[in-house]
C-alpha positions as CSV (number, residue, x, y, z in Angstrom):
1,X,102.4,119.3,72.4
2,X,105.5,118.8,74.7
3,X,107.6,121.3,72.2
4,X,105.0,124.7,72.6
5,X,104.1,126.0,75.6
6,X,100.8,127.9,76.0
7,X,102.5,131.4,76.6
8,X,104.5,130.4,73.3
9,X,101.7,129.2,72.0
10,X,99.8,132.1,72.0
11,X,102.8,134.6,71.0
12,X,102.7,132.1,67.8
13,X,99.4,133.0,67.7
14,X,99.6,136.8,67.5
15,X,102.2,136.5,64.5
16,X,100.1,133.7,62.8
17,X,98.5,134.6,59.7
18,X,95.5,132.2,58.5
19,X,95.5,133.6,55.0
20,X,99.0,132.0,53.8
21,X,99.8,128.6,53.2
22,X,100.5,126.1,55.6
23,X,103.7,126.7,56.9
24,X,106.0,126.0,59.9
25,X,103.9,128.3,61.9
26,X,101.1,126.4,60.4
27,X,102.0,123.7,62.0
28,X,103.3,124.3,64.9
29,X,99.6,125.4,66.0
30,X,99.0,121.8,64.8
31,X,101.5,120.3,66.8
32,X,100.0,122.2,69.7
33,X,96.5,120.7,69.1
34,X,97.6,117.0,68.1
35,X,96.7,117.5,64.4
36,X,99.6,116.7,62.1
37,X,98.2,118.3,59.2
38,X,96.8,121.5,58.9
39,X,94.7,124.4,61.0
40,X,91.8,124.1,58.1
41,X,91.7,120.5,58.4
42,X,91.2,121.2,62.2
43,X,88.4,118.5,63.9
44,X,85.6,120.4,65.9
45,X,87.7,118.4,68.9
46,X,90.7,120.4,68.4
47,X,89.1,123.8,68.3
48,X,87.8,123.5,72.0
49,X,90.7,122.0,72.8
50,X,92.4,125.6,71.6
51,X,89.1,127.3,73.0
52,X,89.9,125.8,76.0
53,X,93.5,126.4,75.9
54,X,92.8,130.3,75.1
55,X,90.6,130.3,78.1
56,X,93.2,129.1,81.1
57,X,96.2,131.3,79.3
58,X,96.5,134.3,80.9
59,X,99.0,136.2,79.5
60,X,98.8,136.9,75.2
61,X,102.1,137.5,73.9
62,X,103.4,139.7,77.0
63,X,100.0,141.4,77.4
64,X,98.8,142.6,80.2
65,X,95.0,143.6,80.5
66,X,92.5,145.2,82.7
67,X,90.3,145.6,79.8
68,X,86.6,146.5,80.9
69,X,86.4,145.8,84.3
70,X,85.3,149.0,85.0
71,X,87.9,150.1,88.0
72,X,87.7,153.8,89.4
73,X,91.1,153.8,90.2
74,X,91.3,157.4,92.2
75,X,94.0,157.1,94.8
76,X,97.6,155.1,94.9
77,X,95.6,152.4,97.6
78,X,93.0,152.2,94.5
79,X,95.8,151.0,92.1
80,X,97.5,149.1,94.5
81,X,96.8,145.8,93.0
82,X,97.1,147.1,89.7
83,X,101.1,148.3,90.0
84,X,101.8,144.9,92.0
85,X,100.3,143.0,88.7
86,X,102.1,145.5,86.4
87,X,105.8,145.5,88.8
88,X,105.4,141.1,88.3
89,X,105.1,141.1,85.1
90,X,108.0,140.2,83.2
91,X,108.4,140.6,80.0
92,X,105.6,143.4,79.6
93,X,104.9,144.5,76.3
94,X,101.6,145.5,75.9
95,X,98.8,146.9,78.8
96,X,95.0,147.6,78.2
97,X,93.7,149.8,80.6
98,X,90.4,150.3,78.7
99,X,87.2,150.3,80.1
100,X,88.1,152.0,83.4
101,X,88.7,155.3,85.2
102,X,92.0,156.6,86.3
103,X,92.8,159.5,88.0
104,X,96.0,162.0,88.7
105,X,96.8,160.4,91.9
106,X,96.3,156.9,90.7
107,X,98.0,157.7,87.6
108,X,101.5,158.8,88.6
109,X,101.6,155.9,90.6
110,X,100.8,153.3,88.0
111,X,103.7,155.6,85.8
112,X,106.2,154.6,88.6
113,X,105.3,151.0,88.0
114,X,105.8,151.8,84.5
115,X,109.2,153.6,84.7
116,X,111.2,149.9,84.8
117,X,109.3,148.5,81.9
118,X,111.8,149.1,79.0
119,X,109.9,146.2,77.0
120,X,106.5,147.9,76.8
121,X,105.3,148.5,73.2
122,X,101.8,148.9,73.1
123,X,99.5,151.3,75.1
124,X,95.8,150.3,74.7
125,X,94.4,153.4,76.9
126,X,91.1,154.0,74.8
127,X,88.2,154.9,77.5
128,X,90.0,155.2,80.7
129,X,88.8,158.3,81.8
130,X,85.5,157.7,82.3
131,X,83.6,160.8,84.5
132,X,86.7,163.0,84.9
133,X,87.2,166.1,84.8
134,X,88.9,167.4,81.6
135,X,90.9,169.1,84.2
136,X,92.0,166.1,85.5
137,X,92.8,164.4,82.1
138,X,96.1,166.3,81.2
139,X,98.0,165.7,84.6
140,X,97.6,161.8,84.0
141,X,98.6,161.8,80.5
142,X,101.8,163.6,80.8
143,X,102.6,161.5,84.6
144,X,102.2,158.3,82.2
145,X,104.2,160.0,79.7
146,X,107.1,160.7,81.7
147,X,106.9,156.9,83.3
148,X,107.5,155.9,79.5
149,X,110.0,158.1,78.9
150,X,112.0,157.2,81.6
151,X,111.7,153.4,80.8
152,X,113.1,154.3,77.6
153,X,110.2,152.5,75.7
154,X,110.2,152.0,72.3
155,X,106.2,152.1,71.4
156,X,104.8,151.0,68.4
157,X,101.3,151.3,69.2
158,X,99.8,154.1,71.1
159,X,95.7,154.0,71.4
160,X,94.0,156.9,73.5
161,X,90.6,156.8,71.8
162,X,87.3,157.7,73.7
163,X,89.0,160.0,75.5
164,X,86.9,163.4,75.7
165,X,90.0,165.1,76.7
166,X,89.9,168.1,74.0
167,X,92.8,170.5,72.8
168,X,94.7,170.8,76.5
169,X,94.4,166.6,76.4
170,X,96.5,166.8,73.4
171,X,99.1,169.0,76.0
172,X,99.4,165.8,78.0
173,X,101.0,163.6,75.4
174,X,102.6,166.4,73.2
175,X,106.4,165.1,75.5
176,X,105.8,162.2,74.9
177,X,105.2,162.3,71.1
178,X,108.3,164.1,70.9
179,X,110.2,161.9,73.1
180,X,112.3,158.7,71.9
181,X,109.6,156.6,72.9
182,X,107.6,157.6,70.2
183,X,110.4,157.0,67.3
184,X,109.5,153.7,66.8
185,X,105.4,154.6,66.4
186,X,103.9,152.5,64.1
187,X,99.9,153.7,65.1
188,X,98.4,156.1,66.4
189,X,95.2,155.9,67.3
190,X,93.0,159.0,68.7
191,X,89.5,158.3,67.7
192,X,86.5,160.3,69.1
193,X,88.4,162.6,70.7
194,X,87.7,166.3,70.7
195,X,90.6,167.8,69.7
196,X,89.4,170.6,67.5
197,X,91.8,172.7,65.3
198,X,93.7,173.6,68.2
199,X,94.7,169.7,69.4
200,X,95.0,168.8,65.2
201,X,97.8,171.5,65.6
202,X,99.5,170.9,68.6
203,X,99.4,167.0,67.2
204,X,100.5,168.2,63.6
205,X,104.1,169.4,65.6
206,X,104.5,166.6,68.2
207,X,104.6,164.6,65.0
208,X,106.8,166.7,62.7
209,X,109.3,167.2,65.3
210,X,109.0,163.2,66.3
211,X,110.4,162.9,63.2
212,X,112.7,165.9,62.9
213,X,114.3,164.0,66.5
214,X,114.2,160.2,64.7
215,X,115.6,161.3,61.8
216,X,118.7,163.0,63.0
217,X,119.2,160.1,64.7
218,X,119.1,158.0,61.8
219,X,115.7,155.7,62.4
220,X,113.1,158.3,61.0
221,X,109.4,158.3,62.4
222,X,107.6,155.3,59.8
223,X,103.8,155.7,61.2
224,X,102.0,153.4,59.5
225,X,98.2,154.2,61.0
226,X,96.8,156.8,62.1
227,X,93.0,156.9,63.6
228,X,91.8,160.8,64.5
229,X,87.9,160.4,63.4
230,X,85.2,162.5,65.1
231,X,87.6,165.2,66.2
232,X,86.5,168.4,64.9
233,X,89.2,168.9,63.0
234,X,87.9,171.1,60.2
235,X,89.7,172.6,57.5
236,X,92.6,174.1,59.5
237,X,93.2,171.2,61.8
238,X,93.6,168.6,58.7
239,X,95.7,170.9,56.7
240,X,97.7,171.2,59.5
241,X,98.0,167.1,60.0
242,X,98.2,166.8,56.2
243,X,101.3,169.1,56.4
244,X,103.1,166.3,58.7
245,X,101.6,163.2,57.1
246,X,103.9,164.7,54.1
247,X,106.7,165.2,56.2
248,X,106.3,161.6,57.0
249,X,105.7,159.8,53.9
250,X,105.2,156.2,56.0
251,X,101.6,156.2,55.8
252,X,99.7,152.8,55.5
253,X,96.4,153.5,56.8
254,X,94.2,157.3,57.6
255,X,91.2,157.2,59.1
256,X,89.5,160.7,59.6
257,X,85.7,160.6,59.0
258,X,83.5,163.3,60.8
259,X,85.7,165.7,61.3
260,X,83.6,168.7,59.4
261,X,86.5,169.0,56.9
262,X,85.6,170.6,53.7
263,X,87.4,171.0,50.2
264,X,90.3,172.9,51.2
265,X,91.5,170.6,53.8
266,X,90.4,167.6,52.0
267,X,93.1,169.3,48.8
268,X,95.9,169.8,51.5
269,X,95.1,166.0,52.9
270,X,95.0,164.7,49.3
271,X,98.0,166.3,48.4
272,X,99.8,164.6,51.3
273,X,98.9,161.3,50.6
274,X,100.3,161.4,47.1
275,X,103.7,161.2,48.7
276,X,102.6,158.6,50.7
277,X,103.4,155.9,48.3
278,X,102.5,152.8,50.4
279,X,98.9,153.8,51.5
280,X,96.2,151.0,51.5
281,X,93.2,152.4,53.0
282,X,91.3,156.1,53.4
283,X,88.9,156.7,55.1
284,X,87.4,160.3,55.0
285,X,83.5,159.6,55.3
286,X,81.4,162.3,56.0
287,X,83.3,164.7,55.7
288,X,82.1,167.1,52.6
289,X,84.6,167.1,49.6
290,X,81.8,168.4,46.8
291,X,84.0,168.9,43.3
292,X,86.9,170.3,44.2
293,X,87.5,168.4,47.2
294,X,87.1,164.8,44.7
295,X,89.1,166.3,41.9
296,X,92.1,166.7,43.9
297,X,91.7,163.6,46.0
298,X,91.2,161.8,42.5
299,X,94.8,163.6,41.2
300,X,96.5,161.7,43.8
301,X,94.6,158.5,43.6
302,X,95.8,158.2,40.1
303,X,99.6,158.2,41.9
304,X,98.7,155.6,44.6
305,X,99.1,152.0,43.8
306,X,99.0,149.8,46.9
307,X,95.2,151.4,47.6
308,X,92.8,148.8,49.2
309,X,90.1,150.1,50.5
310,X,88.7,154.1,49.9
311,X,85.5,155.1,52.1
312,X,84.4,158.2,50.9
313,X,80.6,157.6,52.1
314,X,78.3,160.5,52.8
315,X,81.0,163.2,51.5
316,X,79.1,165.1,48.7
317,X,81.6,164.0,46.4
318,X,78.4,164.8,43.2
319,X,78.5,164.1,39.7
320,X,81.3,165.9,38.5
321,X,83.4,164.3,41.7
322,X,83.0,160.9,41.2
323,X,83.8,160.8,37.6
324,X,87.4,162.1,38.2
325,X,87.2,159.3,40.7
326,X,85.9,156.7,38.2
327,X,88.5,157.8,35.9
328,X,91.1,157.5,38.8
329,X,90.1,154.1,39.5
330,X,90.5,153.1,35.4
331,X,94.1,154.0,35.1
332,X,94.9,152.6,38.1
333,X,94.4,151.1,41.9
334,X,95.3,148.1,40.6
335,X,94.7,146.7,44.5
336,X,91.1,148.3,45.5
337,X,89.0,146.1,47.4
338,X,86.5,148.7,48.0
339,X,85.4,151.5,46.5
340,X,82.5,153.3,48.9
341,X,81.0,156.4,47.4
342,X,76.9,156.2,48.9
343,X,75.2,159.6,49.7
344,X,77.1,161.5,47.8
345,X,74.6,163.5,45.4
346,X,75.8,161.2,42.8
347,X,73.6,161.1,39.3
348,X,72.7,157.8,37.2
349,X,75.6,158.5,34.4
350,X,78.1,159.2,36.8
351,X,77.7,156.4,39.2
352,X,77.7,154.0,36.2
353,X,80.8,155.1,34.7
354,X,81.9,154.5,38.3
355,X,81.0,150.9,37.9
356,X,82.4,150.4,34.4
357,X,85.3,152.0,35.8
358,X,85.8,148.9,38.0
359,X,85.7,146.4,35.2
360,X,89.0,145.4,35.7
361,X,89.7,145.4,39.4
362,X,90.2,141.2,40.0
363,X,90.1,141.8,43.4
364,X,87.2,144.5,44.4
365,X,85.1,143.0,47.1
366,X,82.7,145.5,47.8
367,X,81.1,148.6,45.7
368,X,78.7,150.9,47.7
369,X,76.8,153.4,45.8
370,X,73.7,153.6,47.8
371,X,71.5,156.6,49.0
372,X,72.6,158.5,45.7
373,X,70.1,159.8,42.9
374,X,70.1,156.7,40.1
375,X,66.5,155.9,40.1
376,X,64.7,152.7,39.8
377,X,66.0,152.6,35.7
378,X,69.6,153.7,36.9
379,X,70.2,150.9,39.7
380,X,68.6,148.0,37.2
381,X,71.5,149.9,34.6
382,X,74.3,150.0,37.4
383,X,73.5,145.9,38.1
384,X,73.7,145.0,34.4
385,X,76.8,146.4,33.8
386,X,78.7,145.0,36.3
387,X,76.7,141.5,35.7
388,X,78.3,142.2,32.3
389,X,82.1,141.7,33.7
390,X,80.4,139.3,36.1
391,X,80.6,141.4,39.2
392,X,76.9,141.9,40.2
393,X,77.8,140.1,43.6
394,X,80.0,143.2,45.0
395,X,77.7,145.5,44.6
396,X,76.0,146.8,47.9
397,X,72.5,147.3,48.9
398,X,70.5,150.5,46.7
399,X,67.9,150.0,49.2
400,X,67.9,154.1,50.1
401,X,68.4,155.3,46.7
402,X,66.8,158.8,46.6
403,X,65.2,158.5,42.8
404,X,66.5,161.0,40.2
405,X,67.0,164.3,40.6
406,X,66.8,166.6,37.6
407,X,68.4,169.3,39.5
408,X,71.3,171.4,38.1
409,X,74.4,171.2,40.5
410,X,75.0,174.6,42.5
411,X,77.5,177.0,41.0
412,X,80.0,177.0,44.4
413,X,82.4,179.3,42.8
414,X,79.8,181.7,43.2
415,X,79.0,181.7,46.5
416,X,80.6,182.9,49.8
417,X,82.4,180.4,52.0
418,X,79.4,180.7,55.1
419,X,76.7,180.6,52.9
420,X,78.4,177.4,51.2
421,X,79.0,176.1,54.6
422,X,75.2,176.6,56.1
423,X,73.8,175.5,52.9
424,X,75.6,171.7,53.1
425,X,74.7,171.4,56.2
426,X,71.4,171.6,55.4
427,X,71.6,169.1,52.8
428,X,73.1,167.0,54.8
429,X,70.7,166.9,57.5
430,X,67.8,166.9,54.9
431,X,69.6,163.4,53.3
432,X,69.9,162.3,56.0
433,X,66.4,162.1,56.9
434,X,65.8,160.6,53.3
435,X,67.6,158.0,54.1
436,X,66.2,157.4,57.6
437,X,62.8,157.5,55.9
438,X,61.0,153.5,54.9
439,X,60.4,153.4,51.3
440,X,57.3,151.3,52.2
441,X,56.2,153.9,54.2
442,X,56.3,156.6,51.4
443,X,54.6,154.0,49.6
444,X,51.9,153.7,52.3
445,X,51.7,157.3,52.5
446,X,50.2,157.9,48.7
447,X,47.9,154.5,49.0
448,X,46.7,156.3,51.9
449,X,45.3,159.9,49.9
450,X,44.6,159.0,46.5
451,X,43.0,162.9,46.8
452,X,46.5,164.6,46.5
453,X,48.1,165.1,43.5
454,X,50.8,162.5,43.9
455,X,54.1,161.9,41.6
456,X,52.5,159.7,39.5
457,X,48.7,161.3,38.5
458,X,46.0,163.3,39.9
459,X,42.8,163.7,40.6
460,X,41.5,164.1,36.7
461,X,43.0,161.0,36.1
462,X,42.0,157.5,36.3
463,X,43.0,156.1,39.4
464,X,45.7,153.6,39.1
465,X,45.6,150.0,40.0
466,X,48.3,150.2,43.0
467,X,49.7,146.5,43.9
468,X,51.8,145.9,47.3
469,X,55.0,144.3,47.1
470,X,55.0,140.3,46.3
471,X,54.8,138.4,49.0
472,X,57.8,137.1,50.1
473,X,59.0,133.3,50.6
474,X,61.7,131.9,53.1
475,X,63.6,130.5,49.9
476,X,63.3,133.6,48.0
477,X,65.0,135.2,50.7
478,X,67.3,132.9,51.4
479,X,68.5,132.8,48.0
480,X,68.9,136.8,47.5
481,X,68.7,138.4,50.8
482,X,67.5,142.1,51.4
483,X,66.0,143.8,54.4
484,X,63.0,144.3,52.6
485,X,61.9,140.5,51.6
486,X,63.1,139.8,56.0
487,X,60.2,142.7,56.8
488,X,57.8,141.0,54.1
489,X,58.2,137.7,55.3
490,X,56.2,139.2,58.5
491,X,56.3,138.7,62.6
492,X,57.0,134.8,62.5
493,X,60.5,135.5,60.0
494,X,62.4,133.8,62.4
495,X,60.8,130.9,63.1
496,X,59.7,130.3,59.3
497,X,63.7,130.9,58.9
498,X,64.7,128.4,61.8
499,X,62.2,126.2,60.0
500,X,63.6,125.4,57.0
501,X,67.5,125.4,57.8
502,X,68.6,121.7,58.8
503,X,70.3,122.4,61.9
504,X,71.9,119.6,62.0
505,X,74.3,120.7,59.7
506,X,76.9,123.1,60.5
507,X,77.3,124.3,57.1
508,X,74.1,124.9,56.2
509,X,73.3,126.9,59.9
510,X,76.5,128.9,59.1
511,X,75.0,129.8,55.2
512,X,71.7,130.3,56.9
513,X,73.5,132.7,59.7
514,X,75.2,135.0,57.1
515,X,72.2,135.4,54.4
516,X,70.6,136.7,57.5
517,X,73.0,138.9,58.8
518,X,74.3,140.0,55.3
519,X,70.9,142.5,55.2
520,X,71.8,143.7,59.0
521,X,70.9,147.8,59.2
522,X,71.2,150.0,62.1
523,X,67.0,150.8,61.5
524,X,65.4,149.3,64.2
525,X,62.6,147.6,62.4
526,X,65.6,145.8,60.3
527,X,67.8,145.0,63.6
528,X,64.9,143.7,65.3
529,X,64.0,141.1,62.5
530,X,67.5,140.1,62.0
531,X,68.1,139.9,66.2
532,X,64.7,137.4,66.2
533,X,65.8,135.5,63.1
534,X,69.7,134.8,64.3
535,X,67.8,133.8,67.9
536,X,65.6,131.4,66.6
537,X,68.1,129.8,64.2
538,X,71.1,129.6,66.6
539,X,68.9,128.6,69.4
540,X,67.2,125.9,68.0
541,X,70.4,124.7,66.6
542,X,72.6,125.1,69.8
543,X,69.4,123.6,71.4
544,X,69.9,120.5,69.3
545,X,71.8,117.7,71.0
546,X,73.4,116.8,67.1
547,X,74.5,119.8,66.4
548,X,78.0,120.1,66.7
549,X,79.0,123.6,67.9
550,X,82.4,123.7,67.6
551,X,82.5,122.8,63.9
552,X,79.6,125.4,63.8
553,X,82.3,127.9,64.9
554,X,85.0,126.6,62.3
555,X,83.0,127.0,59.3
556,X,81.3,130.4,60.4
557,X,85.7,131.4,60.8
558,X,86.3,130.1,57.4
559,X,83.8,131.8,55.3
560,X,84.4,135.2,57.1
561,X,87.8,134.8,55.9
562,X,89.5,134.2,59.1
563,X,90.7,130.5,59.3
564,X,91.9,129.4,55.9
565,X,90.4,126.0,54.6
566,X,91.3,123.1,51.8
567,X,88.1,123.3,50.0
568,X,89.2,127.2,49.5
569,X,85.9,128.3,50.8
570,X,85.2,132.2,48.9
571,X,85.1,134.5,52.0
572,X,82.4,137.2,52.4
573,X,83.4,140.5,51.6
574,X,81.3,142.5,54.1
575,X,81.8,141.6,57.7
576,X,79.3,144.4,59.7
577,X,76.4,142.7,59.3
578,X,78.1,139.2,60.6
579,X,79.6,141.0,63.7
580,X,76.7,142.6,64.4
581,X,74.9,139.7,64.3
582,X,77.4,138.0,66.9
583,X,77.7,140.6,69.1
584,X,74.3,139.8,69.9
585,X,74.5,136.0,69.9
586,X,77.2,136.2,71.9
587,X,75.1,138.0,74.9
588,X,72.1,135.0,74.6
589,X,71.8,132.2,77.3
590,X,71.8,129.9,74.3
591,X,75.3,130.5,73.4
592,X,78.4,128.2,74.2
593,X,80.2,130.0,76.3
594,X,83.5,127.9,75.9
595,X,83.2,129.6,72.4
596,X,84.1,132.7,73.6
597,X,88.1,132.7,74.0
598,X,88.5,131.5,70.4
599,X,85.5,133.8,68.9
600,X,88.1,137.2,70.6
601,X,91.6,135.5,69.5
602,X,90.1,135.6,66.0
603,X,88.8,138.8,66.1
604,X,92.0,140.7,67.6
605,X,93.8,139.0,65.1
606,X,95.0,141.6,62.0
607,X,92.6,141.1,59.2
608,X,91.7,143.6,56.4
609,X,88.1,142.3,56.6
610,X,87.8,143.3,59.9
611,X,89.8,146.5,60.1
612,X,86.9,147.5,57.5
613,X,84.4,147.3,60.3
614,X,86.1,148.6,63.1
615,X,82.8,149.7,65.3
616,X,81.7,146.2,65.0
617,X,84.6,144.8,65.5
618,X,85.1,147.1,68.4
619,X,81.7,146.2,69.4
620,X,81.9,142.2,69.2
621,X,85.5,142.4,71.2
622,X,84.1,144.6,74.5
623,X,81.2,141.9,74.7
624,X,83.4,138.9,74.7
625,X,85.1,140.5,77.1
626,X,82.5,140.8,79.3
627,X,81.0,136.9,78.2
């Protein structure tokens, strides 16, 4: 331990990557901890040693954080103690500022502090404006702008999501987009934001002249991720983006869902990404595409072959869409993880030759084609075929399939761009009440007025013999979880669940914990049962004076794919339901506290897993902060 110091320690940290073999890096973390082997052979011991290690560091890698603790920083004497942390920091390379309020005042002082930090690289300045004015908003962006600039930073990572700070918000960073502190942007992140058409615009030519600037001076902009969903973007404001994401060609990541974007700017995006070469993940969902939209984005999918991960959930992709798709995804995408394409109008034939189309993607993780129109027959076809390549276990819930739909598609062609426009928003909101609706209380519903004519007969014929739903078992549910066999198993779930998991075995607690929280839905009936079940199991087992919690915490890393381990342990592929499901553990008397530092180094460490689930990742990370 005498050659790594905790500060070095936890720079080693940031860089380290789990996934690889062991390595130097590998084991200098052991050397750190004592262990002379490897971090998956690790002793329960040694991770709350590092727990406890994480917990007295202060500093992460030159970070400096006043992450969520809530300051209303209005005036210069308000801030006071903020510059004089800020001015004493050496080495600065990174502030979070998240979670507070700052205002003009307070921020043109703090952007004095700033103005001798030459070494600062990442902004983390999501949510720091908290009950402003929108007035007030601008001023402090461009005063911490110009404290940048005049430091002559060299960001890499600029995060201003949350910020309700619309179009003239934009106006407060637009310098410094353009300025040589942005050259070396590597993400951009401006999530939930309000910009509208106007701010995609004004954003559009920050960008396009960042890179005009970079390039002349020989280091062109290479933005690797960028983050602009729930904006308001529409068609204008994405064509307008799409028009610089060209100009850039550096792109890695793009995540834009819910920005009301339809076909034309979903072609002018699409068209864009095919000369971005290196792209791994897009993420447009909802956002409404319908046939033209998928035809072009499947054009350019055909060109890309680094993709990873493609949400195009709730985008009205249809039929005819997501076989260009399917056939996108057969001649190519040699790299997809996950493929998402659920409420999306999609028809039994067409979502099948989506799942033959994935025969021979080795490493998909995850296919979602739920809330689309297969029918009872079509999802029992969907699950044999890909049983028949032996990929059965990828495929996500159908839990809120709609049943068929002998419907012929709408001719769009036909129809004038405001009619189109009011008529899938009504579609949209009518699916989306389908899918809020219970099957079992549809179900309900025609056991309760056998009078009506229902789907299935009426009153001149015989009345059918109408069974409920078998009765589910703990080990039927524990073998092949769903949200449906949780509600059957009735009120005492969780302590039948609790029950029957020996909890004096990590391993087992940690199976238990995830076939629980694998069926995790955003309904409250389903969050509720999986909340009572997690509490009965972790409390009984945290309770339990030979449980060891620590080894609990190492296993529970290793088969979520973020600690690598010698009995190469096969990580889940779906991580919401699992950080939901500690997000909430994490709030409980029950839990170990001393867990807490290691739980968020994990987390803020990069991981494709995670990045997939970035509300619940974003969720879990504010509540360990606060732990």
């Amino acid at each position: 331990m005498d050659d790594l110091d905790p500060v070095a320690f936890y720079v080693l940290f940031e860089e380290w990557d789990p996934h690889t073999e062991s390595s130097q890096d590998d084991q200098a973390v052991c050397r750190f901890l004592g262990e002379p082997t490897s971090v998956s052979s690790m002793a329960s011991e040694d991770i709350a040693k590092l727990a406890e290690t994480l917990a007295k560091t202060q500093v992460a890698g030159g970070q400096l954080s006043f992450k969520g603790k809530s300051l209303k920083l209005n005036t210069a004497e308000d801030a006071k103690d903020v510059i004089k942390e800020i001015e004493d920091f050496d080495g600065l390379e990174a502030l979070r500022l998240e979670g507070n309020t700052v205002g003009v005042e307070a921020a043109r002082v703090i952007a004095k502090a700033l103005e001798k930090k030459s070494e600062l690289k990442r902004c983390h300045w999501s949510d720091m404006f908290t009950g402003r004015l929108r007035s007030e908003i601008p001023p402090a962006l461009i005063s911490l702008g110009e404290g940048l600039i005049t430091a002559g930073a060299q960001l890499v990572e600029l995060d201003l999501s949350d910020n309700a700070f619309g179009p003239d918000g934009v106006r407060g960073f637009e310098a410094l987009l353009k300025s040589s502190a942005c050259f070396t942007l590597h993400e951009l992140k401006l999530n939930n934001c309000g910009m509208g058409i106007g701010g995609g615009k004004i954003l559009a030519a920050a960008l396009t002249e960042c890179h005009r600037k970079s390039s002349a001076q020989g280091k062109p902009l290479a933005l690797k991720v960028f983050v602009a969903g729930r904006n308001r973007l529409e068609n204008d404001g994405a064509t307008a983006l799409a028009e610089a994401f060209g100009v850039i060609g550096t792109l890695k990541e793009v995540h834009m869902p819910q920005n009301g974007i339809n076909h034309p700017g979903i072609t002018a995006l699409a068209q864009a990404f095919a000369i971005n070469p290196l792209l791994r993940v897009i993420n447009l969902n909802d956002n409404t595409f319908t046939e033209k939209g998928a035809v072009a984005m499947a054009k350019t999918l055909k060109a890309l072959r680094q993709v990873e991960v493609i949400n195009f959930g709730d985008c009205l992709v249809r039929s005819k869409g997501a076989v260009a798709i399917a056939d996108a995804v057969r001649g190519g995408l040699p790299k997809l993880k996950e493929l998402n394409l659920s409420f999306c109008e999609i028809k039994r034939d067409a979502a099948l030759a989506v799942a033959e189309a994935v025969a021979d993607k080795a490493e998909l993780e995850k296919l979602d084609l739920n809330g689309n129109a297969l029918g009872e027959e079509g999802c029992e076809q969907l699950q044999e075929v890909l049983d028949s390549f032996h990929m059965a276990q990828v495929l996500a819930s159908l839990s809120d399939d709609e049943g068929e739909d002998e419907d012929e598609e709408d001719e769009e062609e036909e129809e004038g761009e405001k009619r189109r426009r009011m008529k899938m928003k009504r579609r949209k909101k009518k699916r989306k009440r389908r899918r809020r609706r219970k099957s079992h209380s549809r179900k309900g519903k025609e056991r309760s007025h056998p009078h009506r004519q229902g789907r299935f007969w009426t009153l001149t014929d015989p009345a059918p013999v109408l069974s409920s739903p078998p009765p589910a078992d703990v080990s039927t549910f524990l073998a092949f979880p769903s949200p449906e066999k949780l509600l059957r198993l009735g009120p005492k779930s969780s302590v039948l669940i609790a029950q029957q998991t020996d909890t004096s075995d990590p391993e087992k607690v940690v199976s238990a914990f995830l076939k629980v929280s694998s069926v995790f839905k955003d309904e409250a009936a389903v969050r509720t049962a999986v909340q009572d079940a997690v509490d009965a199991l972790m409390k009984k087992a945290f309770g339990s004076s030979s449980f060891n919690p620590n080894a609990f915490l190492t296993r529970l890393l290793i088969h979520m794919g973020l600690l690598k381990s010698e009995d190469k342990v096969k990580a889940i592929a779906n991580l919401y339901g699992p950080l939901m499901a500690l997000n909430h553990m994490v709030q409980q008397d029950y839990f170990p506290k001393a867990l807490a530092p290691l739980l968020q180094a994990f987390m803020t460490k990069p991981n494709g897993a995670l990045e997939a689930c970035s509300f619940a990742r974003h969720n879990l990370l504010q509540t360990l902060y606060k732990v």
